[in-house]
Coordinates of C-alpha atoms and ligand atoms in Angstrom, one line a residue:
M114 CA 0.0 0.0 0.0
S115 CA 1.5 3.3 -1.0
H116 CA 0.7 6.9 -0.3
T117 CA 2.5 9.0 -2.9
H118 CA 1.2 12.3 -1.5
V119 CA 2.9 12.2 2.0
A120 CA 3.4 15.8 2.7
G121 CA 6.8 16.9 1.6
S122 CA 8.2 13.4 1.4
I123 CA 9.6 11.1 -0.9
H124 CA 7.0 8.9 -1.6
A125 CA 8.3 5.4 -1.0
D126 CA 6.0 2.7 0.2
V127 CA 5.1 3.9 3.7
A128 CA 5.1 0.4 5.1
S129 CA 8.5 -0.7 3.7
A130 CA 10.4 0.0 6.9
A131 CA 7.6 -1.0 9.3
P132 CA 7.7 -4.3 11.2
H133 CA 5.7 -7.1 9.7
W134 CA 3.0 -7.0 12.3
L135 CA 2.2 -3.3 11.9
A136 CA -0.4 -2.7 9.3
V137 CA -0.9 0.7 7.6
P138 CA -4.1 2.0 9.2
T139 CA -7.1 2.8 6.9
D140 CA -7.9 5.7 9.3
V141 CA -4.9 7.0 11.2
N142 CA -7.2 8.7 13.7
A143 CA -9.0 5.5 14.8
L144 CA -8.4 3.8 18.1
L145 CA -8.0 0.0 18.5
P146 CA -10.4 -0.5 21.4
R147 CA -8.5 -3.4 23.1
L148 CA -5.5 -1.2 23.7
W149 CA -7.5 1.4 25.7
S150 CA -9.4 1.6 28.9
R151 CA -13.1 1.3 28.7
N152 CA -14.0 5.0 29.0
V153 CA -11.6 6.2 26.3
A154 CA -12.9 7.3 22.9
K155 CA -12.4 10.0 20.3
N156 CA -14.9 12.9 19.9
D157 CA -16.1 14.6 16.7
S158 CA -13.0 16.8 16.6
G159 CA -10.8 13.8 16.9
E160 CA -9.7 14.6 20.5
L161 CA -9.1 11.7 22.8
T162 CA -11.6 11.6 25.6
I163 CA -11.7 9.7 28.8
A164 CA -14.8 9.5 31.1
G165 CA -16.1 12.8 30.0
L166 CA -12.9 14.8 29.8
T167 CA -10.7 15.6 26.7
A168 CA -7.0 15.0 26.6
T169 CA -6.6 18.7 25.8
G170 CA -8.5 19.7 29.0
I171 CA -6.5 17.2 31.1
A172 CA -3.2 18.6 29.6
E173 CA -4.3 22.2 30.5
R174 CA -5.2 21.1 34.0
V175 CA -2.2 18.9 34.9
G176 CA 0.4 19.6 32.2
T177 CA 2.3 17.0 30.3
C178 CA 3.6 14.4 30.4
A179 CA 1.2 12.7 32.7
Y180 CA -0.2 9.3 33.4
V181 CA -4.0 9.2 33.2
V182 CA -5.8 6.3 34.9
D183 CA -9.4 5.3 34.3
E184 CA -10.6 4.5 37.8
D185 CA -13.7 2.5 36.6
D186 CA -11.6 0.5 34.2
L187 CA -9.0 -0.5 36.8
R188 CA -11.6 -1.4 39.3
A189 CA -13.5 -3.4 36.7
R190 CA -10.4 -5.4 35.8
A191 CA -9.8 -6.2 39.5
R192 CA -13.4 -7.2 39.9
E193 CA -13.3 -9.4 36.8
F194 CA -10.4 -11.3 38.2
A195 CA -12.2 -11.7 41.6
D196 CA -15.4 -12.9 39.9
A197 CA -13.7 -15.3 37.4
F198 CA -11.4 -16.8 40.1
T199 CA -14.1 -17.4 42.7
G200 CA -12.8 -19.5 45.5
W201 CA -9.2 -18.4 44.7
G202 CA -7.2 -15.8 46.4
V203 CA -6.3 -13.0 43.9
Y204 CA -3.4 -10.8 45.0
Y205 CA -2.8 -7.6 42.9
A206 CA 0.9 -7.3 42.2
G207 CA 1.6 -3.8 43.6
K208 CA 4.9 -3.5 41.9
S209 CA 3.1 -2.9 38.6
L210 CA 1.5 0.4 39.8
L211 CA 1.1 1.3 43.5
C212 CA -0.2 4.4 45.3
K213 CA -2.7 4.6 48.1
A214 CA -5.7 5.1 45.8
V215 CA -4.9 2.1 43.7
A216 CA -4.3 0.0 46.8
R217 CA -7.7 1.0 48.1
W218 CA -9.4 0.4 44.7
V219 CA -8.2 -3.2 44.3
T220 CA -8.8 -4.2 47.9
E221 CA -12.3 -2.7 47.8
E222 CA -12.9 -4.8 44.7
G223 CA -12.0 -7.9 46.7
L224 CA -8.4 -8.5 46.0
G225 CA -5.4 -9.0 48.2
L226 CA -2.2 -7.1 47.6
D227 CA 1.4 -8.3 46.9
V228 CA 4.3 -6.0 47.8
C229 CA 8.0 -6.8 47.4
T230 CA 9.8 -4.1 49.5
G231 CA 9.4 -2.1 52.7
G232 CA 8.5 0.9 50.6
E233 CA 5.6 -0.9 48.8
L234 CA 4.5 -2.3 52.2
A235 CA 4.5 1.2 53.7
V236 CA 2.2 2.4 50.9
A237 CA -0.2 -0.5 51.3
L238 CA -0.4 0.1 55.1
A239 CA -0.8 3.9 54.6
A240 CA -3.7 3.1 52.3
G241 CA -5.3 1.2 55.2
V242 CA -5.1 -2.3 53.5
D243 CA -5.8 -5.1 56.0
P244 CA -2.3 -6.6 56.7
E245 CA -3.8 -10.0 56.6
R246 CA -4.5 -9.5 52.9
I247 CA -0.9 -8.5 52.1
G248 CA 1.8 -10.8 50.8
L249 CA 5.5 -9.9 51.0
H250 CA 7.8 -11.0 48.2
G251 CA 11.4 -10.3 47.5
N252 CA 14.7 -12.2 46.9
N253 CA 16.6 -10.1 49.4
K254 CA 14.3 -8.9 52.1
S255 CA 16.3 -7.0 54.8
S256 CA 15.8 -7.6 58.5
E257 CA 14.1 -4.3 58.7
E258 CA 11.6 -5.2 56.0
I259 CA 10.9 -8.6 57.6
T260 CA 10.5 -6.9 61.0
S261 CA 8.1 -4.3 59.5
A262 CA 6.1 -7.0 57.8
L263 CA 5.8 -9.2 60.9
R264 CA 5.0 -6.3 63.2
A265 CA 2.3 -5.2 60.8
G266 CA 1.0 -8.8 60.7
V267 CA 1.1 -9.4 56.9
G268 CA -0.8 -12.5 55.9
R269 CA 2.0 -14.3 54.2
I270 CA 5.7 -14.0 53.3
I271 CA 7.0 -15.7 50.2
V272 CA 10.4 -17.0 51.1
D273 CA 13.1 -16.8 48.5
S274 CA 16.4 -18.0 50.1
D275 CA 18.0 -20.0 53.0
D276 CA 19.4 -16.8 54.4
E277 CA 15.9 -15.4 54.6
I278 CA 14.7 -18.5 56.5
T279 CA 17.4 -18.0 59.0
R280 CA 16.5 -14.3 59.3
L281 CA 12.8 -15.2 59.7
I282 CA 13.5 -17.6 62.6
K283 CA 15.6 -15.0 64.4
I284 CA 13.2 -12.1 64.0
G285 CA 10.2 -14.4 64.7
E286 CA 11.8 -15.3 68.0
E287 CA 12.6 -11.7 68.8
L288 CA 9.0 -10.6 68.1
D289 CA 7.5 -13.8 69.4
V290 CA 5.4 -14.4 66.3
E291 CA 5.1 -17.4 64.0
P292 CA 5.5 -16.2 60.4
T293 CA 3.2 -17.7 57.8
L294 CA 5.3 -18.7 54.8
M295 CA 5.1 -19.9 51.2
V296 CA 8.2 -21.2 49.4
R297 CA 9.0 -19.6 46.0
V298 CA 10.1 -22.3 43.7
T299 CA 11.6 -22.3 40.2
T300 CA 10.0 -24.8 37.9
G301 CA 12.4 -24.7 35.0
V302 CA 9.7 -23.2 32.8
E303 CA 10.9 -20.6 30.4
A304 CA 8.0 -18.4 29.6
H305 CA 7.9 -17.3 25.9
T306 CA 8.7 -13.7 26.5
H307 CA 11.7 -11.4 26.7
E308 CA 14.6 -13.0 28.7
Y309 CA 14.6 -10.4 31.5
I310 CA 11.0 -11.1 32.3
S311 CA 11.2 -14.9 32.4
T312 CA 11.7 -15.8 36.0
A313 CA 11.2 -19.6 36.3
H314 CA 14.1 -21.0 34.3
E315 CA 16.9 -22.0 36.5
D316 CA 19.8 -19.6 35.8
Q317 CA 18.4 -16.5 37.6
K318 CA 18.1 -15.1 41.1
F319 CA 14.6 -16.0 42.2
G320 CA 13.4 -18.9 44.3
F321 CA 14.5 -22.5 45.1
S322 CA 15.0 -24.9 42.3
I323 CA 12.7 -27.9 42.1
A324 CA 15.1 -29.9 39.8
G325 CA 18.1 -29.1 42.0
G326 CA 16.4 -30.3 45.2
Q327 CA 16.7 -27.0 47.0
A328 CA 12.9 -26.4 46.9
E329 CA 12.2 -29.7 48.8
A330 CA 15.0 -28.9 51.3
A331 CA 13.5 -25.4 52.0
L332 CA 10.0 -26.9 52.5
R333 CA 11.4 -29.5 54.9
R334 CA 13.4 -26.9 56.8
I335 CA 10.4 -24.6 57.3
H336 CA 8.1 -27.5 58.1
D337 CA 10.4 -28.9 60.7
H338 CA 10.9 -25.6 62.5
P339 CA 8.4 -25.1 65.3
R340 CA 8.3 -21.3 64.9
L341 CA 7.6 -21.3 61.2
R342 CA 4.1 -21.9 59.7
L343 CA 4.4 -23.4 56.2
V344 CA 1.3 -23.0 54.0
G345 CA 2.3 -23.8 50.5
I346 CA 4.4 -23.5 47.4
H347 CA 4.6 -20.5 45.2
S348 CA 5.6 -20.3 41.5
H349 CA 5.7 -17.3 39.2
I350 CA 7.0 -18.1 35.7
G351 CA 7.4 -14.6 34.2
S352 CA 5.4 -11.8 32.6
Q353 CA 3.5 -10.8 29.5
I354 CA 2.6 -14.5 28.9
F355 CA -0.1 -15.4 26.4
D356 CA 0.3 -19.1 26.3
A357 CA -1.3 -21.3 29.0
D358 CA 1.2 -24.1 28.2
G359 CA 3.8 -22.4 30.5
F360 CA 1.3 -22.4 33.4
E361 CA 0.4 -26.0 32.7
V362 CA 4.0 -27.2 32.9
A363 CA 4.7 -25.1 36.0
A364 CA 1.5 -26.3 37.7
R365 CA 2.4 -29.9 37.0
R366 CA 5.9 -29.6 38.4
T367 CA 4.7 -27.5 41.4
L368 CA 2.0 -30.0 42.2
R369 CA 4.3 -32.9 41.9
L370 CA 6.5 -31.3 44.5
H371 CA 3.4 -30.7 46.6
A372 CA 2.3 -34.4 46.4
Q373 CA 5.8 -35.6 47.1
F374 CA 6.0 -33.4 50.2
A375 CA 2.6 -34.9 51.3
Q376 CA 3.9 -38.4 50.8
E377 CA 7.1 -37.8 52.8
T378 CA 5.5 -35.8 55.7
G379 CA 1.9 -36.9 55.7
V380 CA 1.0 -33.2 55.3
E381 CA -0.9 -31.8 52.3
L382 CA 0.0 -28.1 52.3
P383 CA -3.2 -26.1 52.3
E384 CA -2.3 -23.5 49.6
L385 CA -0.7 -23.1 46.2
D386 CA 0.1 -19.9 44.3
L387 CA 0.6 -19.8 40.6
G388 CA 1.8 -16.2 40.3
G389 CA 0.9 -13.6 37.7
G390 CA 2.3 -12.5 34.3
F391 CA -0.9 -12.6 32.2
G392 CA -0.3 -10.8 29.0
I393 CA -2.0 -7.6 27.9
A394 CA -2.4 -5.8 24.6
Y395 CA 0.3 -3.1 24.0
T396 CA -0.1 -3.2 20.2
S397 CA -2.3 -4.8 17.5
Q398 CA -0.2 -8.0 17.6
D399 CA -1.3 -8.9 21.2
T400 CA -4.4 -10.8 21.9
P401 CA -4.9 -11.4 25.6
S402 CA -7.2 -13.9 27.3
T403 CA -10.0 -12.7 29.5
P404 CA -9.8 -13.5 33.3
Q405 CA -12.6 -16.1 32.7
Q406 CA -10.6 -17.8 30.0
L407 CA -7.5 -17.9 32.3
A408 CA -9.6 -19.1 35.2
D409 CA -11.1 -21.9 33.1
A410 CA -7.7 -23.0 31.9
L411 CA -6.0 -22.9 35.3
N412 CA -8.9 -24.7 37.1
R413 CA -8.8 -27.4 34.4
I414 CA -5.0 -27.9 34.7
V415 CA -4.9 -27.9 38.5
T416 CA -8.0 -30.2 38.9
A417 CA -6.6 -32.7 36.4
E418 CA -3.2 -32.7 37.9
C419 CA -4.4 -33.1 41.5
A420 CA -6.6 -36.0 40.5
A421 CA -3.7 -37.7 38.8
L422 CA -1.5 -37.3 41.8
G423 CA -4.2 -38.3 44.3
V424 CA -4.1 -35.1 46.3
Q425 CA -6.8 -32.6 47.3
V426 CA -6.9 -29.3 45.3
P427 CA -5.3 -26.8 47.7
H428 CA -6.6 -23.3 48.2
L429 CA -5.2 -21.6 45.1
S430 CA -4.1 -18.0 44.4
I431 CA -2.8 -15.9 41.6
E432 CA -1.0 -12.5 41.4
P433 CA -2.1 -10.5 38.4
G434 CA -0.3 -7.1 38.1
R435 CA -0.2 -5.6 34.6
S436 CA -3.4 -7.2 33.5
I437 CA -5.2 -5.0 36.0
S438 CA -3.2 -1.8 36.0
G439 CA -1.7 -1.9 32.5
P440 CA -4.6 -1.2 30.2
A441 CA -6.3 1.1 32.7
A442 CA -4.0 4.1 32.1
F443 CA -2.4 6.0 29.2
A444 CA 0.5 8.3 29.1
L445 CA -0.1 11.8 27.7
Y446 CA 2.7 13.7 26.1
R447 CA 3.2 16.9 24.1
V448 CA 5.1 16.8 20.9
G449 CA 8.1 19.1 20.9
T450 CA 10.0 18.5 17.8
V451 CA 9.6 16.3 14.7
K452 CA 12.3 15.2 12.3
R453 CA 12.0 13.2 9.1
V454 CA 14.9 10.8 8.8
L455 CA 15.6 9.2 5.4
L456 CA 16.1 5.4 5.5
D457 CA 17.8 3.1 3.0
G458 CA 15.6 2.3 0.0
G459 CA 13.9 5.7 -0.1
A460 CA 11.6 5.2 2.9
S461 CA 11.6 7.7 5.7
R462 CA 10.8 7.7 9.4
L463 CA 9.3 10.5 11.5
Y464 CA 11.1 11.0 14.8
V465 CA 8.5 12.5 17.0
A466 CA 10.1 13.8 20.2
V467 CA 7.9 14.2 23.3
D468 CA 8.3 15.8 26.7
G469 CA 9.2 12.6 28.5
G470 CA 10.8 9.4 27.5
M471 CA 12.9 6.6 29.2
S472 CA 12.5 8.3 32.6
D473 CA 8.7 7.7 32.5
N474 CA 8.7 4.5 30.5
I475 CA 11.9 2.4 30.6
R476 CA 10.2 -0.7 29.2
T477 CA 11.0 0.0 25.6
A478 CA 14.7 0.5 26.4
L479 CA 14.9 -2.3 29.0
Y480 CA 12.9 -5.1 27.4
A481 CA 12.5 -4.0 23.8
A482 CA 8.8 -3.7 24.7
E483 CA 6.4 -2.5 21.9
Y484 CA 3.9 0.2 22.4
S485 CA 1.3 2.1 20.3
A486 CA 0.3 5.8 20.1
T487 CA -2.3 8.1 18.8
L488 CA -2.7 11.8 18.1
A489 CA -4.8 12.9 21.0
S490 CA -5.6 16.6 20.4
R491 CA -7.2 16.8 17.0
R492 CA -8.3 14.9 13.9
S493 CA -5.8 14.8 11.0
D494 CA -6.6 14.3 7.3
A495 CA -2.9 13.7 6.5
P496 CA -1.9 10.2 5.4
P497 CA -0.2 7.8 7.8
A498 CA 3.6 8.1 8.2
L499 CA 5.8 5.6 9.8
A500 CA 6.9 7.2 13.1
R501 CA 9.1 6.5 16.1
V502 CA 8.1 8.3 19.4
V503 CA 11.3 9.3 21.2
G504 CA 11.9 11.2 24.5
K505 CA 14.1 14.1 25.5
H506 CA 16.9 12.2 27.2
C507 CA 20.6 12.1 26.2
E508 CA 20.5 8.5 25.0
G509 CA 19.9 7.0 21.6
G510 CA 17.9 4.2 23.1
D511 CA 15.4 6.7 24.6
I512 CA 12.5 5.4 22.6
V513 CA 8.9 5.3 23.9
V514 CA 7.2 3.7 20.8
R515 CA 9.5 2.0 18.3
D516 CA 7.0 1.7 15.4
E517 CA 3.7 3.3 14.9
F518 CA 1.8 5.0 12.0
L519 CA 1.0 8.6 13.0
P520 CA -0.5 11.4 10.8
A521 CA 2.2 12.8 8.5
D522 CA 1.4 16.3 9.7
I523 CA 2.0 15.7 13.4
G524 CA 4.0 18.6 14.8
P525 CA 5.0 20.7 17.8
G526 CA 2.2 21.3 20.3
D527 CA 0.2 18.2 19.3
L528 CA -0.8 15.9 22.1
L529 CA 0.2 12.2 21.8
A530 CA -1.3 9.4 24.0
V531 CA 0.3 6.0 24.6
P532 CA -2.0 3.3 25.8
A533 CA -1.3 0.5 28.3
A534 CA 1.0 2.8 30.3
G535 CA -0.5 1.8 33.7
A536 CA 1.9 -0.9 34.6
Y537 CA 5.7 -0.6 35.1
S538 CA 5.7 2.9 33.8
R539 CA 5.3 5.1 36.9
S540 CA 6.5 2.3 39.1
M541 CA 9.8 2.1 37.2
A542 CA 10.2 5.8 36.5
S543 CA 13.5 7.5 37.2
N544 CA 15.0 11.0 37.4
Y545 CA 17.4 10.4 34.6
N546 CA 18.8 13.7 33.3
H547 CA 17.1 15.3 36.4
V548 CA 13.7 15.1 34.7
P549 CA 11.0 15.3 37.4
R550 CA 8.7 12.3 37.4
P551 CA 5.2 12.9 35.9
P552 CA 2.0 12.9 38.0
M553 CA -0.6 10.1 38.0
V554 CA -4.1 11.4 37.8
S555 CA -7.3 9.5 37.8
V556 CA -10.5 10.3 35.9
K557 CA -14.0 9.2 36.8
D558 CA -17.3 10.6 35.7
G559 CA -15.8 13.8 34.4
T560 CA -13.8 14.5 37.5
I561 CA -10.0 14.5 37.6
T562 CA -8.1 13.6 40.8
T563 CA -4.4 13.8 41.4
L564 CA -3.1 10.5 42.9
I565 CA 0.6 11.2 42.7
R566 CA 1.6 14.9 42.2
R567 CA 4.2 16.0 39.6
E568 CA 7.7 16.0 41.0
T569 CA 9.4 19.4 40.8
I570 CA 12.9 20.6 40.3
D571 CA 12.7 21.7 44.0
D572 CA 12.0 18.1 45.0
L573 CA 15.1 17.0 43.2
L574 CA 17.2 19.8 44.7
A575 CA 15.9 19.0 48.1
L576 CA 17.7 15.7 47.9
D577 CA 21.0 17.3 46.9
V578 CA 22.4 18.2 50.3
G579 CA 26.1 18.0 49.5
Ligands
PLP1125 C1 5.9 -9.2 38.9 C2 5.2 -10.3 39.6 C3 3.9 -10.5 39.4 C4 3.0 -9.8 38.5 O1 3.4 -9.8 37.1 P1 2.5 -9.2 36.0 O2 3.2 -9.4 34.7 O3 2.4 -7.7 36.3 O4 1.2 -9.8 36.1 C5 3.2 -11.5 40.2 N1 4.0 -12.3 41.1 C6 5.3 -12.1 41.3 C7 6.0 -12.9 42.2 C8 5.9 -11.1 40.5 O5 7.2 -10.9 40.7

């Protein structure tokens, strides 16, 4: 497909430099609904709207760049997991996006909350989350973090190392409490995703290996200690997973260990956690499952496996993070500069630079993650041009959206929105280049609320006490 009238350009096939999965849009203004939260649309002037507000209005109120979360949407995703996984525990993975409001929303919708540092625990407690519904993760929990968690009375701690077990015994004795523990195991499953977000193959830092025998030893050590209360095995195989096969193999290996432990000790552990990592749609190539489809698949897998092993189905839990927070928010940027760069073969690429970048979304640089974008402040009649959305940082890899078709007339002052920016964007944001971190605002029924305010240069200077 060729547009010979791209404004001011050489006219090569606009798609020639695009990745195979990215189709030239028939309407460059159109939204692909599954990438956006449920209250997002475009109005007659082509402006992006969310729950009764325009992107232009939001930008005037809170500035750019900003993360804009659709409260109804995030709550609905939490509720869908709770409903689909009836009888299971569903723990929202706070590391994907955590602030007091989000902690309240997910727990009000019936979920528990996973944290993996003392900082995340402090936010959960400040939000008033019932400590009994909090789980503490982490491969290197400090004595201070373990002490805070035990003092607060968190419902479960997911143990990740022998050193941690030693620490738990000591601190449990000091505080005279009996910690409730799960054992994080590695199942040898390599989820089909980017290497850095596959966490259950063996050569990495998390958990105790089943194949190497360390998992069984850790279970026995905890079981045999009078002060420690062992409730079950925990497995998390990675993130952005679309394929149930990975969960099937992981559940089989985990349940085999569960059954073997029952045989050796006479104790069937009461719980089992299968982790999170359910994939979401960042671009048109992603087709996620619904919570109900996931629940049906996981229930079928676990029921069959427990029957085959002759054990009862333990109380099950999962830990979805991005599948709740990810699609619920978009990032809103303002375009500052646009450059047309000529590529080999006569094609060209628009480099659209926005007022943010790798400091507010590191995933593209870190994991080669793919994103999408749309012009958010107006309709354009210009043809689609292959574009790359880049940030303002001093780094060639400072890319927000590697490949997207945007209107060829996009220019300074236009607003650009990037969907699926709810997870691992604000939570991984940095101050690289001393860029203050953007605010997180929520929108509901035409009302905007600041959840996390914009950082200021004064905030940054306040840390610089030398
Ligand atoms: C990161 C993580 C999750 C959540 O992963 P998502 O991809 O956000 O669903 C769940 N459990 C554990 C242990 C994790 O580390």
